[in-house]
Coordinates of C-alpha atoms in Angstrom, one line a residue:
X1 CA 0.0 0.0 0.0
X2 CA 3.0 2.2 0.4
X3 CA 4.5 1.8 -2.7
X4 CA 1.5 2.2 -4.2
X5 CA 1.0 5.5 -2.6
X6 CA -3.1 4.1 -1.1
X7 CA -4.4 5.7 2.1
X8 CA -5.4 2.8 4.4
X9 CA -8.8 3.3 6.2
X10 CA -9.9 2.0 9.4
X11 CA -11.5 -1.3 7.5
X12 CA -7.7 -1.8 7.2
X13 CA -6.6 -1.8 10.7
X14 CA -9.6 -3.6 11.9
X15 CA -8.9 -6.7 10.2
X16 CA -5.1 -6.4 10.9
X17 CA -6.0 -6.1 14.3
X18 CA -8.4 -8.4 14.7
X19 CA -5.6 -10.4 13.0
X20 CA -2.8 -10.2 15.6
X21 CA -5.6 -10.8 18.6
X22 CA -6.9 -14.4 16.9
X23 CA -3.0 -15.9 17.4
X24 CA -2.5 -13.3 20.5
X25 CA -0.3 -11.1 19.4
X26 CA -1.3 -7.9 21.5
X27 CA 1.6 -5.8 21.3
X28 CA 1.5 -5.6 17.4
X29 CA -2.3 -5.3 17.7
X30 CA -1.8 -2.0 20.3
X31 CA 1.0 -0.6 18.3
X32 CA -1.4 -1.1 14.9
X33 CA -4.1 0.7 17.2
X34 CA -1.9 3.5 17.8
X35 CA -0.9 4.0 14.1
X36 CA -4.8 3.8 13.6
X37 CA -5.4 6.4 15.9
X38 CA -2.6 8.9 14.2
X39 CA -4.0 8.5 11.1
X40 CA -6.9 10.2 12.4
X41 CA -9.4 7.1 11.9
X42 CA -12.3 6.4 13.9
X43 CA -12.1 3.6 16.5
X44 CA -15.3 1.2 16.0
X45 CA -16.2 -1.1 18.0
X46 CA -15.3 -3.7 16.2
X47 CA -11.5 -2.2 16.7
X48 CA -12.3 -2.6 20.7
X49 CA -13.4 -6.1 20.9
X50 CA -10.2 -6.9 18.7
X51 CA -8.2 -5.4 21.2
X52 CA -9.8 -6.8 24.7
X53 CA -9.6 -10.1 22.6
X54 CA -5.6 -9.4 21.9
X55 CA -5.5 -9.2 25.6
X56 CA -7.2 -12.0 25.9
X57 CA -5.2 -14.6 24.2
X58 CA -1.9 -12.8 25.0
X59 CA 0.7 -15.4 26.6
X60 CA 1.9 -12.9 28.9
X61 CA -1.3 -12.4 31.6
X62 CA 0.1 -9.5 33.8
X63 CA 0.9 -7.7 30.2
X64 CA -2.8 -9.1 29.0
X65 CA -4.4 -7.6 32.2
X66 CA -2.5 -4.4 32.0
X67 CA -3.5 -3.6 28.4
X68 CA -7.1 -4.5 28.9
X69 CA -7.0 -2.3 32.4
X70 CA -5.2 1.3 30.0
X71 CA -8.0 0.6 27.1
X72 CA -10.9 0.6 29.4
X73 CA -9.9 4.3 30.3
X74 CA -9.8 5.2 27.0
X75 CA -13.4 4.0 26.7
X76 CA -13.9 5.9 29.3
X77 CA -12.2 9.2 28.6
X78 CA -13.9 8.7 25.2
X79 CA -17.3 8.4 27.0
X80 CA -17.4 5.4 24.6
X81 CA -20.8 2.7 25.3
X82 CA -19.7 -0.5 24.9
X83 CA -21.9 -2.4 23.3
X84 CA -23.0 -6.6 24.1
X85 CA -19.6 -7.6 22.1
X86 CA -17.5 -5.3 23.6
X87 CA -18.4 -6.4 27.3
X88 CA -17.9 -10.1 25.9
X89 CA -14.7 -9.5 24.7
X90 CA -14.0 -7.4 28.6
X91 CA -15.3 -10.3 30.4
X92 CA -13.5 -12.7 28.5
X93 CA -10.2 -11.2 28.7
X94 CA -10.3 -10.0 32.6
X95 CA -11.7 -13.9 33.4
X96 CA -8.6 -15.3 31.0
X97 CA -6.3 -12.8 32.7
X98 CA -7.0 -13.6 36.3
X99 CA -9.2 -11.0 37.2
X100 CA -12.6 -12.4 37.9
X101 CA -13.7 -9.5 40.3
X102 CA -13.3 -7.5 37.5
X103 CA -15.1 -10.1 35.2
X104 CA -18.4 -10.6 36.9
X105 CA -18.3 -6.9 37.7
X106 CA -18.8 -6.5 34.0
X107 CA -21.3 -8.7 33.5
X108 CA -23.3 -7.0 36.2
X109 CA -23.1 -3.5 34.3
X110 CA -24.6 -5.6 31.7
X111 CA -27.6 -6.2 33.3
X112 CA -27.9 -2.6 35.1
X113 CA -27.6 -1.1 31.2
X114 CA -30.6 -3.5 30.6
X115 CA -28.5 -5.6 27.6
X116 CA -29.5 -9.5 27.0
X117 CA -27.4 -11.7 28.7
X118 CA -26.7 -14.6 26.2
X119 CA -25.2 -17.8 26.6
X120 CA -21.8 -16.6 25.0
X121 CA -21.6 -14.0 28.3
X122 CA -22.1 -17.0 30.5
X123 CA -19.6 -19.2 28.8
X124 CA -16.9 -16.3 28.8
X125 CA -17.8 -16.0 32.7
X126 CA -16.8 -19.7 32.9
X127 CA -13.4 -19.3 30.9
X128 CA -12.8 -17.2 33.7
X129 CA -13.8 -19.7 36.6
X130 CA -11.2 -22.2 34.9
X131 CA -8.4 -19.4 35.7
X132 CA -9.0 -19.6 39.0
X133 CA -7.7 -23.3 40.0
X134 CA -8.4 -23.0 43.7
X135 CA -12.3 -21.6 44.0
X136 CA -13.1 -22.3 40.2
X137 CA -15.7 -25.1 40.7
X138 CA -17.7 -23.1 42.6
X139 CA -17.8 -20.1 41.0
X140 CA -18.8 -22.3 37.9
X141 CA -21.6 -23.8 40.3
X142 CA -22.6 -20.0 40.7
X143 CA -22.5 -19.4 37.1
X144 CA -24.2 -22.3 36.3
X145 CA -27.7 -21.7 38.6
X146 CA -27.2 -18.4 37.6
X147 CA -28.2 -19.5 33.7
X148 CA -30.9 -21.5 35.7
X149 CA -32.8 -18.6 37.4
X150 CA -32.0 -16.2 34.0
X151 CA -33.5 -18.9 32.1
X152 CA -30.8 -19.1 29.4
X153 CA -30.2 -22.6 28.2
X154 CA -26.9 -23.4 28.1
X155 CA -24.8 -24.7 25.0
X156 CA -22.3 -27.8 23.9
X157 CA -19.5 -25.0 24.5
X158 CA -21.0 -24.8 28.4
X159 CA -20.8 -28.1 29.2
X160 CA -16.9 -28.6 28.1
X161 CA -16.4 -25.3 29.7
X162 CA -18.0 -26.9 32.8
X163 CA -16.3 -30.9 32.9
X164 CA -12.9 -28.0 32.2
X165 CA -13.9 -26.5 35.2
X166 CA -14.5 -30.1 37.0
X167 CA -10.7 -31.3 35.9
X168 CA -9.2 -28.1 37.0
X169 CA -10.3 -26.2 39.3
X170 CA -10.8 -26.9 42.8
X171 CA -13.9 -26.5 45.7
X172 CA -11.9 -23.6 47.8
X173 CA -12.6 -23.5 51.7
X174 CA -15.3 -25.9 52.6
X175 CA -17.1 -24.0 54.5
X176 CA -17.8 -21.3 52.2
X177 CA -18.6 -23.7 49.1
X178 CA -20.9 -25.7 51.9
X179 CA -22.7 -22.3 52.3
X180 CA -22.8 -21.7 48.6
X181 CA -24.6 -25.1 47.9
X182 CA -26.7 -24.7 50.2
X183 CA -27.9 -20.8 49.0
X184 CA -27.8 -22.7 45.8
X185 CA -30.2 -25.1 47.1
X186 CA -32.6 -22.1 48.9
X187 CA -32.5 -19.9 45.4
X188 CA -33.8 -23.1 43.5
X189 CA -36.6 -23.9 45.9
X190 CA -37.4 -20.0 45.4
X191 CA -37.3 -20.6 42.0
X192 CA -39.4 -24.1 42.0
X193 CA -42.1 -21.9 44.4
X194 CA -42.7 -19.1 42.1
X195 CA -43.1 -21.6 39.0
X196 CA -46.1 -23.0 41.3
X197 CA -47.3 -19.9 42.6
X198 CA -47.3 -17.8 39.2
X199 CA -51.0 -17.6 37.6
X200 CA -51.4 -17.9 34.0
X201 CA -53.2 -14.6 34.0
X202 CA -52.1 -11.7 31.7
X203 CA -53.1 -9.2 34.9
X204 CA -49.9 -7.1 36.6
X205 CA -51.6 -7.2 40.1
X206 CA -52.2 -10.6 40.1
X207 CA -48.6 -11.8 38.8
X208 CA -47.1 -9.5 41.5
X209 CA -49.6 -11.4 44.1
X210 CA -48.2 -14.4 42.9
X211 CA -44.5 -13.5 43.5
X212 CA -45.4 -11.9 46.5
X213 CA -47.1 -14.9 47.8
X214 CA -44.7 -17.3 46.9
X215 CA -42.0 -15.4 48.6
X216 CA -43.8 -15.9 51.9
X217 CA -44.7 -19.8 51.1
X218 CA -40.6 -19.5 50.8
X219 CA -40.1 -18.3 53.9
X220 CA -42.2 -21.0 55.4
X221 CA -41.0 -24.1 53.8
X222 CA -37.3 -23.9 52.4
X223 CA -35.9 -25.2 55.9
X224 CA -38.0 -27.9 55.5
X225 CA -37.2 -28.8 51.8
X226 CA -33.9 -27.4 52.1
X227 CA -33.2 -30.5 55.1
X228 CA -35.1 -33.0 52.8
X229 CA -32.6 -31.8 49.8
X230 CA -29.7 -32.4 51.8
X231 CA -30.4 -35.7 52.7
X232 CA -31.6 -36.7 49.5
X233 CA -31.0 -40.3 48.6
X234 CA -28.2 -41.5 46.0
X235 CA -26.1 -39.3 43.9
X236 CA -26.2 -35.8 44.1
X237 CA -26.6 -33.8 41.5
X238 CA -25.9 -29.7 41.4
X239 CA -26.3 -29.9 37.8
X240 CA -29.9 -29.3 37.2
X241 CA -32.4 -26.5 38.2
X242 CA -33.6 -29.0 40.9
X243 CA -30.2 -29.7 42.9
X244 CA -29.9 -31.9 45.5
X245 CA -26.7 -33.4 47.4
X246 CA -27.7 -37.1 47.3
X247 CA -26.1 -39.1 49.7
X248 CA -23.2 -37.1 50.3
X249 CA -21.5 -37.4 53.7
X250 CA -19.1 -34.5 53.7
X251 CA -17.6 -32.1 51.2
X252 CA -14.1 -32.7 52.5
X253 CA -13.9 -36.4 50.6
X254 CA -14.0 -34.3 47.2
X255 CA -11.0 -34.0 46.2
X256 CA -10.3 -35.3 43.0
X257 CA -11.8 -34.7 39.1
X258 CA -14.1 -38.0 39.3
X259 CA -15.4 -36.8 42.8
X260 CA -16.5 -33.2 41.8
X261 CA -17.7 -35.3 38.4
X262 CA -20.1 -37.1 41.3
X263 CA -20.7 -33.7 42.8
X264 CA -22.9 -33.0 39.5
X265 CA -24.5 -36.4 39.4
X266 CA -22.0 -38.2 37.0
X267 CA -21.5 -39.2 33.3
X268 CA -24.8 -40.2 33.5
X269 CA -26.5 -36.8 34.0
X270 CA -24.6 -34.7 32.1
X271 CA -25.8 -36.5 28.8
X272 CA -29.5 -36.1 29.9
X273 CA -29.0 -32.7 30.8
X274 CA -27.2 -32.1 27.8
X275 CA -30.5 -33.9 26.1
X276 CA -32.9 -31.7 28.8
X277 CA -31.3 -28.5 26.8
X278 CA -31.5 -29.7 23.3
X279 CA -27.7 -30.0 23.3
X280 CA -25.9 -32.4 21.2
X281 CA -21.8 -33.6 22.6
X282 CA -19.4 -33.5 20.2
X283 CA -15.4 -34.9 20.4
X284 CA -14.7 -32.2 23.1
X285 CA -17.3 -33.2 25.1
X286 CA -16.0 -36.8 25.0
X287 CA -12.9 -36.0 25.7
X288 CA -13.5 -33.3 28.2
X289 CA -15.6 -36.1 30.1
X290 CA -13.0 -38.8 29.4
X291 CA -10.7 -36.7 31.2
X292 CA -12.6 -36.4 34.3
X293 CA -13.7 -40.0 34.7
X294 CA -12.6 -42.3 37.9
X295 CA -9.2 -43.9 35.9
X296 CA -10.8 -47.6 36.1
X297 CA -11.5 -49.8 33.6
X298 CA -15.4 -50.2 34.6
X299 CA -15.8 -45.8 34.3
X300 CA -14.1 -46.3 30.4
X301 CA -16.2 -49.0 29.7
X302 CA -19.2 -46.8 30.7
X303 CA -17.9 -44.2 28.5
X304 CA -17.9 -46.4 25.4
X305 CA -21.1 -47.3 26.2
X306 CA -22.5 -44.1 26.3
X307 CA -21.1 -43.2 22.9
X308 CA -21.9 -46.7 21.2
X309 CA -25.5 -45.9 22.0
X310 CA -25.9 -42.4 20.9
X311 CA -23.9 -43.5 17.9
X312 CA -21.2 -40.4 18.5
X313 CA -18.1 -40.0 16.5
X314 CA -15.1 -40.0 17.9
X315 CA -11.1 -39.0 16.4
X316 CA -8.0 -39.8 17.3
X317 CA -7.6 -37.2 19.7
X318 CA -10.2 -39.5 21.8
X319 CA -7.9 -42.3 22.3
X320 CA -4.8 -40.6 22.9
X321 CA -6.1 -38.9 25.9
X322 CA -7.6 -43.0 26.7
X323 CA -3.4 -43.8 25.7
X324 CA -2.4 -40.8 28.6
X325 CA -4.9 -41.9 31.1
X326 CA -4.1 -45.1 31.5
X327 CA -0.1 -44.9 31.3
X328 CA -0.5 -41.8 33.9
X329 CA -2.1 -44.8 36.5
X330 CA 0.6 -46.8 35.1
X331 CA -1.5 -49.6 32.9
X332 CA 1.1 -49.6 30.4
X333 CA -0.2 -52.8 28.6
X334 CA -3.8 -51.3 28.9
X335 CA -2.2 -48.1 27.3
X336 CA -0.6 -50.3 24.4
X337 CA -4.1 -52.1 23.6
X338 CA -5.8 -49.1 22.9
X339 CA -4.0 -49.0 19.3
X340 CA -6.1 -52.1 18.7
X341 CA -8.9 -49.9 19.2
X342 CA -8.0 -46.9 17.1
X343 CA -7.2 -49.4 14.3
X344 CA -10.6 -51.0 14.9
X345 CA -12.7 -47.3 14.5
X346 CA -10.8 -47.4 10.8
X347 CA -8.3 -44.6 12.3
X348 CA -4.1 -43.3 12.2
X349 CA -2.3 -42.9 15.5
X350 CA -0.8 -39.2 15.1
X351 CA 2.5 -37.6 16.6
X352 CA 0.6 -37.1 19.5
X353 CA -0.2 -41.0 19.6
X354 CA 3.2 -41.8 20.2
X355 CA 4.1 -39.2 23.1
X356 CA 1.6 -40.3 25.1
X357 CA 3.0 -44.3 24.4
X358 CA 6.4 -42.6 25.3
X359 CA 4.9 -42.6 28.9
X360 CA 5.0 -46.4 29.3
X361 CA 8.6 -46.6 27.5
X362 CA 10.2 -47.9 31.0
X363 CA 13.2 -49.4 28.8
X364 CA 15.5 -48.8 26.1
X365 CA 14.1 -52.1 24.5
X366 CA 10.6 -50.2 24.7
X367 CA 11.7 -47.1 23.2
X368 CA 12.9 -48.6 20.6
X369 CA 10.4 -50.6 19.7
X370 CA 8.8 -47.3 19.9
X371 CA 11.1 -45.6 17.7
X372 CA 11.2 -48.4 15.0
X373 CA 7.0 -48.2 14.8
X374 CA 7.7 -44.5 13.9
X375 CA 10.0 -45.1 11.7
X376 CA 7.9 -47.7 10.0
X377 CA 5.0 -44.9 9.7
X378 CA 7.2 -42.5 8.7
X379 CA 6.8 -40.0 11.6
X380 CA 9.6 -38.2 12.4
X381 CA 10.7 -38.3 16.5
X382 CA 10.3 -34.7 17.9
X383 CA 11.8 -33.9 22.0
X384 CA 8.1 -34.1 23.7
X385 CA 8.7 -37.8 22.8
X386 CA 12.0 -38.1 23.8
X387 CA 11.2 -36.0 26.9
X388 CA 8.8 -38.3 27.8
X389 CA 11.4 -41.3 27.6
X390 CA 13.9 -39.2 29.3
X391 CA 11.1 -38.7 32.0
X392 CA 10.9 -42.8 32.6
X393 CA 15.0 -43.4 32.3
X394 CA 15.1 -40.3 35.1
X395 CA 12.4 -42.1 37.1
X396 CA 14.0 -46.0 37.1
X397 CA 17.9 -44.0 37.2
X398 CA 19.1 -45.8 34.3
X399 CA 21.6 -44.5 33.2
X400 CA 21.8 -46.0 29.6
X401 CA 18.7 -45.3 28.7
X402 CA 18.8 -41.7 29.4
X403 CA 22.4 -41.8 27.4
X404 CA 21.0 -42.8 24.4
X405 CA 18.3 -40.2 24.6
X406 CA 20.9 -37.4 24.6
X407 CA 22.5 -39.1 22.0
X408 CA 19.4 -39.0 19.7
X409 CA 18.6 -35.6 20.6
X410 CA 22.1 -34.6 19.5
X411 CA 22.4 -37.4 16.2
X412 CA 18.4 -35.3 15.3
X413 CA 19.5 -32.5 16.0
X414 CA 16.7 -31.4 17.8
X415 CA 16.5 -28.2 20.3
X416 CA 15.8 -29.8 24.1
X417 CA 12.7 -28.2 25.6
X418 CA 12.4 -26.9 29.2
X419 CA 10.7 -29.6 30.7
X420 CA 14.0 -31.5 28.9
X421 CA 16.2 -29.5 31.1
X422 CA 14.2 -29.9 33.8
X423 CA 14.3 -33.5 33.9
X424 CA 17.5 -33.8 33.8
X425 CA 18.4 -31.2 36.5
X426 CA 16.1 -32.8 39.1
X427 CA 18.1 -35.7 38.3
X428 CA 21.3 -34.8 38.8
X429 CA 20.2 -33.7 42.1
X430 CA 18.6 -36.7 42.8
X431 CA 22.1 -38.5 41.7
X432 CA 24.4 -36.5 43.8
X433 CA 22.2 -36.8 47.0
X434 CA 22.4 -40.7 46.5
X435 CA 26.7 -40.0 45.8
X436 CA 26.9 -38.3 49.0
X437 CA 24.8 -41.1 51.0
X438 CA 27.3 -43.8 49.5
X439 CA 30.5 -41.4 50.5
X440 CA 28.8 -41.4 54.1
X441 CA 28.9 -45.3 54.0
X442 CA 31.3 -46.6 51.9
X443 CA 30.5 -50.9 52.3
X444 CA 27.0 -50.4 51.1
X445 CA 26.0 -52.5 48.5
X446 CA 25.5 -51.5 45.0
X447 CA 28.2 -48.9 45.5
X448 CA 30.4 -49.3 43.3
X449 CA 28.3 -50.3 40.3
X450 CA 26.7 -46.9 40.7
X451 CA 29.8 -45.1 40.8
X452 CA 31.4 -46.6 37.5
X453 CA 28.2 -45.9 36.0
X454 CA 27.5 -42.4 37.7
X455 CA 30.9 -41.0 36.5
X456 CA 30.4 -42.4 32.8
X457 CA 26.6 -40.4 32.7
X458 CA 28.2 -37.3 34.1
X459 CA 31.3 -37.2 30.9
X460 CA 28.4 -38.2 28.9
X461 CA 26.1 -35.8 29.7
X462 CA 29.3 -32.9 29.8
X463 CA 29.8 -33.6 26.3
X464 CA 26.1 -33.3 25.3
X465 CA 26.0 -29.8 27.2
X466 CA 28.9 -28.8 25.4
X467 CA 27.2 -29.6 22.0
X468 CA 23.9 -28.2 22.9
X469 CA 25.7 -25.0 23.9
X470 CA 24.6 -25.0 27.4
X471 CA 28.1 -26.2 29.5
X472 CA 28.4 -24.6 32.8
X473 CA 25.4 -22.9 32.5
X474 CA 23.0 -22.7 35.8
X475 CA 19.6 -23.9 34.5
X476 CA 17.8 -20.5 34.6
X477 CA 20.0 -19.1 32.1
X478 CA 20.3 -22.6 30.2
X479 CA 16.0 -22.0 30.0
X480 CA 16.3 -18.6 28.8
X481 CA 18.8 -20.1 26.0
X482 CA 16.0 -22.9 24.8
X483 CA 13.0 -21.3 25.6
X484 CA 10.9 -19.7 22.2
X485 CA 9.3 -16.4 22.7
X486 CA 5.9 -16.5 21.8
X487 CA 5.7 -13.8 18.9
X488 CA 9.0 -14.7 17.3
X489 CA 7.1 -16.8 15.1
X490 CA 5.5 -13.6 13.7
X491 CA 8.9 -11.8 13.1
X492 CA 10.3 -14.2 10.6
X493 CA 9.4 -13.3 6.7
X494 CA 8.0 -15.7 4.9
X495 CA 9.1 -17.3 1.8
X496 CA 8.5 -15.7 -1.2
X497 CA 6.6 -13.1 0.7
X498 CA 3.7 -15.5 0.5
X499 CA 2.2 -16.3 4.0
X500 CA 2.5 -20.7 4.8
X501 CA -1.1 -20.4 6.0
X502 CA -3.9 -17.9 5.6
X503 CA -5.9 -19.3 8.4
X504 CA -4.4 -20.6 11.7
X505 CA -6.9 -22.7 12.1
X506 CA -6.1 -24.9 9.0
X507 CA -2.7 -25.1 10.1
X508 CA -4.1 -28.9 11.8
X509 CA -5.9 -30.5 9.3
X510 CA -9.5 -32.1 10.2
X511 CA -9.1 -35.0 11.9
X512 CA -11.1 -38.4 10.5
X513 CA -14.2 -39.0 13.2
X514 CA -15.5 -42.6 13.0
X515 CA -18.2 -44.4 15.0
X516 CA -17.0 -46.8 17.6
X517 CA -19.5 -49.5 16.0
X518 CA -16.4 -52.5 15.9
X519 CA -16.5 -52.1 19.9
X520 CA -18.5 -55.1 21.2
X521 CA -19.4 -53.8 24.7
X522 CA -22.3 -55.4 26.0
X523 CA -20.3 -59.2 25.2
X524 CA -17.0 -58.0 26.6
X525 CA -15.5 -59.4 29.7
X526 CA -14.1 -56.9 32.0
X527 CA -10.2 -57.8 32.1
X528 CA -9.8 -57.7 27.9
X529 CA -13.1 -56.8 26.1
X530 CA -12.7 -57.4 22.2
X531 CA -13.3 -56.1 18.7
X532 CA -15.2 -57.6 16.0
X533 CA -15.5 -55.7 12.4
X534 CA -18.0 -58.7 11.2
X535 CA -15.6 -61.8 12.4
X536 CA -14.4 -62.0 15.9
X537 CA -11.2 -61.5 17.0
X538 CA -10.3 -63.2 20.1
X539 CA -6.8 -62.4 20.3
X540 CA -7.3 -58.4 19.9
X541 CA -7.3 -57.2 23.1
X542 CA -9.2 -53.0 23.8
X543 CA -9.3 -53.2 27.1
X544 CA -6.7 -54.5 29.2

């Protein structure tokens, strides 16, 4: 546009702006905004909600939240109203940035200016909850009544916000979140009293009446439902607009993903209240939910069920976070059979397939058995991988095994990653702490073999620092060496001066989705279900 001597206009900056906040970019996008401004173009508000959402996805938070802080005074010094997507792009960047005060602040000015509050406002409200790893769950229980009592039916983008919540975040201080369930409890009996008491009547008197009289019925019985509600028999369930705490003993048990799972009533009852709103799961969902299941054969199972019945589609993705799950409880041969499955939904194992088998790689046969099935698909070894066999050669101290992943590192010539250096570091530690206790007692057994191999490992691993350009470095500085700032990517020209991809999101492409319909449930034993694609195959084993 320079050379050719044209006068941008703010259409222009907008979409370069909008641009640099999709891959989080936010400095470019306030120094584009800047330029914009001495130009003399008008700000939209398109240009705003660009902006909060630069802040938004910005991989610097304290930067994120500082930006999104300096352009709300200039709304303000510009007497600027925002409109229902400028306060969704606010809400959504304070909640991402940490600042939920901020966030729900927002979202009451929305309802004081007398705007609609849509699902989308709700969902950003949870994106913030999920920032918040200590009280998120029950801010997310807050949100979620909160939809109840606005009557705004929540989407397939509010549940996985939600089971994120459930794998994330955690209750806070028990007695305030007992508190909270329980004012949850009161505010749906309200609710429940007023749907009873309303009249069908078009008359303003008579409504009020109605709401009048049902407050006082309120009053009257809520400590009686409230005590029948919290004794309620089975699971609980604070998912629906009719919570009750089932059987519950004591909030103090729930600790873990599964248990806050139970909290809303279970795999079970989020598909029917996902049915209840007219809301169909997709592969998120499923893997959201797979993520949040108890880590036992019988919950999978269940899962498989689920999605055999309602005939859902599920990608790879699926089954390397079923690959994950079960090497992170250490079922490594469970983790192993679930390539029998992927191969049975008519599917590829991807890169990611093979870093989460890289868990249960506990020797150097493993890994290279490993190694040779990549090399067989063509798929090239990348450090995540080799990270992840470092991790099990660190955990088991074997010191050949963790040789000969520096020594592919180095022959692949591949850049080590932090959590690369960080293995190794806690390592060392871990090996010079044992040194020192077999210095302090000199007959133990084992001693010297440890020694020889000890001092080999250390020239070994001198050399490979040397290589990697990291020798007698202390590891904060060796990090700042290997660590990628996140917008370099954007400062390197492209080739040609033709962009690589117009559209990040086609940068993965769309992964194949199958239905599980080889997966004979109902006539699978418990230890090793099996797969049949017309013929059975006995020897095929799913689940371990």
């Amino acid at each position: 546009m320079k050379e050719d001597r044209v006068k941008p206009v703010n259409y222009h900056f907008n979409l370069l702006i909008g641009g640099c906040a999709r891959v989080g970019y936010s400095k470019k996008a306030f120094q584009l905004f800047n330029k914009m401004k001495q130009h003399g173009l008008k700000v939209t508000g398109g240009t705003y909600t660009s902006l909060f959402n630069a802040c938004a996805m910005s991989p610097f938070l304290a930067d994120g939240l500082s930006r999104a802080n300096h352009l709300r005074e200039v709304m303000l010094e510009k007497g600027y109203e925002p409109n229902g997507s400028n306060y969704n792009a606010m809400i959504k960047a304070y909640g991402r940035c940490g600042d939920l005060k901020t966030a729900f602040q927002l979202a009451d000015e929305m309802v004081v200016s007398g705007m609609t509050i849509e699902t989308a406002t709700f969902n950003f409200l949870l994106q913030a909850c999920i920032s918040d790893r200590e009280y998120g769950f029950r801010h997310a229980l807050l949100v979620w009544h909160r939809m109840h009592r606005m009557k705004v039916l929540p989407d397939r983008y509010s549940f996985n916000l939600l089971l994120r919540c459930v794998r994330d975040c955690q209750l806070g201080d028990l007695e305030t979140t007992q508190q909270l369930i329980e004012q949850i409890l009161r505010d749906s009996i309200g609710e429940s009293e007023k749907r009873t008491k309303l009249l069908p009547s078009g008359d303003a008197g008579k409504l009020e009446l109605a709401e009048h009289e049902a407050g006082q019925t309120l009053v009257e019985t809520s400590d009686g439902e409230l005590s029948e509600r919290l004794l309620h028999e089975g699971v609980p369930d604070l998912l629906s607009p009719n919570p009750h705490l089932g059987s519950l003993v004591k909030l103090g048990e729930v600790r873990k993903p599964e248990d806050r799972l139970l909290l809303l009533g279970g795999t079970g009852k989020i598909f029917s209240e996902m049915e209840r709103c007219g809301v169909e799961p997709d592969i998120r969902s499923l893997t959201e939910l797979l993520d949040v299941i108890p880590p036992t054969y019988a919950a999978e199972k269940q899962l498989l069920t689920i999605i055999k019945q309602r005939k859902l589609r599920c990608d790879v993705d699926f089954f390397n976070i079923l690959i994950k799950k079960r090497s992170m409880r250490f079922d490594y041969d469970g983790a192993k059979d679930v390539l029998h499955m992927i191969e049975a939904a008519n599917l590829e194992p991807d890169i990611v397939t093979y870093g989460v088998l890289a868990l249960g790689c506990q020797t150097q046969e493993e890994a290279r058995s490993l190694m040779k099935m990549m090399q067989d698909a063509d798929v090239r070894i990348n450090i995540e991988i080799l990270g992840a066999m470092l991790r099990q050669g660190c955990a088991r101290q074997n010191f050949r095994y963790i040789t000969e992943v520096l020594n592919i590192v180095k022959r692949e010539r591949l850049k080590p990653n932090e959590h690369f250096l960080r293995h190794l570091e806690s390592f060392a530690k871990e090996c010079e702490k044992r040194d020192r206790e077999y210095d302090a007692k000199p007959r133990k057994k084992g001693r010297e073999e440890f020694k020889m191999e000890y001092n080999r490992y250390r020239m070994q691993l001198d050399a490979w620092r040397e290589h990697m350009g990291l020798h007698g470095l202390a590891l904060d500085r060796a990090l700042g060496i290997v660590r990628d700032h996140p917008w370099e990517q954007f400062k390197q020209p492209q080739a040609d001066g033709f962009e690589a991809v117009k559209n990040p999101k086609l940068r993965h492409k769309t992964k194949k989705q199958h239905q599980i319909r080889q997966v004979v449930l109902d006539t699978m034993p418990e230890a090793k279900p099996q797969v049949t694609d017309g013929s059975v195959k006995p020897d095929v084993r799913l689940v371990h």
